[in-house]
């Protein structure tokens, strides 16, 4: 069973943690969550995807691009994917 998509902003570390299973509905909420978190931080925002499930590589790329264009100084942290083989 997969954990449902959730987000949590930690003001102490300026980290937005996105966790759970990412589907189309979850991705639709990501820009809103990023905007809210970025407005709350006065320094550097970190987006943590290390507890997220099912995040396609192309979506991570889109997230990095979105952050680069709209949220200067934002870092996206993702877990390395393991390949079978």
One Martini backbone bead per residue (centre of mass of N, CA, C, O) as a GRO file, in nm:
protein
   85
    1UNK     BB    1   0.096   0.036   0.022
    2UNK     BB    2   0.048   0.370  -0.040
    3UNK     BB    3   0.126   0.677   0.026
    4UNK     BB    4  -0.010   0.968   0.051
    5UNK     BB    5  -0.001   1.269  -0.049
    6UNK     BB    6   0.233   1.510   0.096
    7UNK     BB    7   0.302   1.814   0.283
    8UNK     BB    8   0.598   1.981   0.439
    9UNK     BB    9   0.692   2.264   0.634
   10UNK     BB   10   1.017   2.368   0.755
   11UNK     BB   11   1.122   2.659   0.906
   12UNK     BB   12   1.408   2.577   1.025
   13UNK     BB   13   1.509   2.461   0.713
   14UNK     BB   14   1.356   2.536   0.454
   15UNK     BB   15   1.160   2.271   0.404
   16UNK     BB   16   1.002   2.087   0.142
   17UNK     BB   17   0.807   1.807   0.189
   18UNK     BB   18   0.755   1.542  -0.045
   19UNK     BB   19   0.514   1.278  -0.013
   20UNK     BB   20   0.450   0.985  -0.156
   21UNK     BB   21   0.223   0.953  -0.409
   22UNK     BB   22   0.258   1.032  -0.753
   23UNK     BB   23   0.019   1.198  -0.932
   24UNK     BB   24  -0.162   1.411  -1.108
   25UNK     BB   25  -0.292   1.544  -0.858
   26UNK     BB   26  -0.031   1.601  -0.707
   27UNK     BB   27   0.113   1.776  -0.927
   28UNK     BB   28  -0.106   2.007  -0.917
   29UNK     BB   29   0.003   2.103  -0.614
   30UNK     BB   30   0.305   2.186  -0.625
   31UNK     BB   31   0.309   2.492  -0.703
   32UNK     BB   32   0.151   2.583  -0.452
   33UNK     BB   33   0.352   2.475  -0.240
   34UNK     BB   34   0.598   2.633  -0.338
   35UNK     BB   35   0.487   2.917  -0.306
   36UNK     BB   36   0.427   2.904  -0.005
   37UNK     BB   37   0.716   2.833   0.090
   38UNK     BB   38   0.875   3.068  -0.042
   39UNK     BB   39   0.723   3.295   0.122
   40UNK     BB   40   0.839   3.177   0.412
   41UNK     BB   41   1.122   3.236   0.303
   42UNK     BB   42   1.450   3.417   0.341
   43UNK     BB   43   1.606   3.201   0.189
   44UNK     BB   44   1.664   2.876   0.133
   45UNK     BB   45   1.507   2.633  -0.059
   46UNK     BB   46   1.399   2.296   0.004
   47UNK     BB   47   1.327   2.010  -0.194
   48UNK     BB   48   1.194   1.700  -0.075
   49UNK     BB   49   1.196   1.358  -0.240
   50UNK     BB   50   1.294   1.104  -0.058
   51UNK     BB   51   0.967   1.017   0.021
   52UNK     BB   52   0.893   0.952  -0.266
   53UNK     BB   53   0.668   0.802  -0.502
   54UNK     BB   54   0.673   0.777  -0.840
   55UNK     BB   55   0.905   0.967  -0.966
   56UNK     BB   56   0.969   1.082  -1.251
   57UNK     BB   57   1.237   1.207  -1.407
   58UNK     BB   58   1.086   1.426  -1.575
   59UNK     BB   59   0.954   1.559  -1.321
   60UNK     BB   60   1.209   1.647  -1.185
   61UNK     BB   61   1.299   1.830  -1.414
   62UNK     BB   62   1.051   2.018  -1.401
   63UNK     BB   63   1.095   2.106  -1.109
   64UNK     BB   64   1.373   2.231  -1.149
   65UNK     BB   65   1.282   2.435  -1.361
   66UNK     BB   66   1.070   2.580  -1.194
   67UNK     BB   67   1.266   2.670  -0.971
   68UNK     BB   68   1.472   2.825  -1.149
   69UNK     BB   69   1.256   3.035  -1.264
   70UNK     BB   70   1.078   3.107  -0.971
   71UNK     BB   71   1.303   2.996  -0.731
   72UNK     BB   72   1.558   3.125  -0.616
   73UNK     BB   73   1.779   2.895  -0.454
   74UNK     BB   74   1.661   2.625  -0.514
   75UNK     BB   75   1.653   2.291  -0.389
   76UNK     BB   76   1.663   1.957  -0.520
   77UNK     BB   77   1.584   1.652  -0.347
   78UNK     BB   78   1.677   1.319  -0.452
   79UNK     BB   79   1.654   0.997  -0.496
   80UNK     BB   80   1.804   0.735  -0.605
   81UNK     BB   81   1.772   0.516  -0.861
   82UNK     BB   82   1.708   0.182  -0.909
   83UNK     BB   83   1.837  -0.077  -1.109
   84UNK     BB   84   1.771  -0.345  -1.271
   85UNK     BB   85   2.039  -0.605  -1.328
   0.00000   0.00000   0.00000
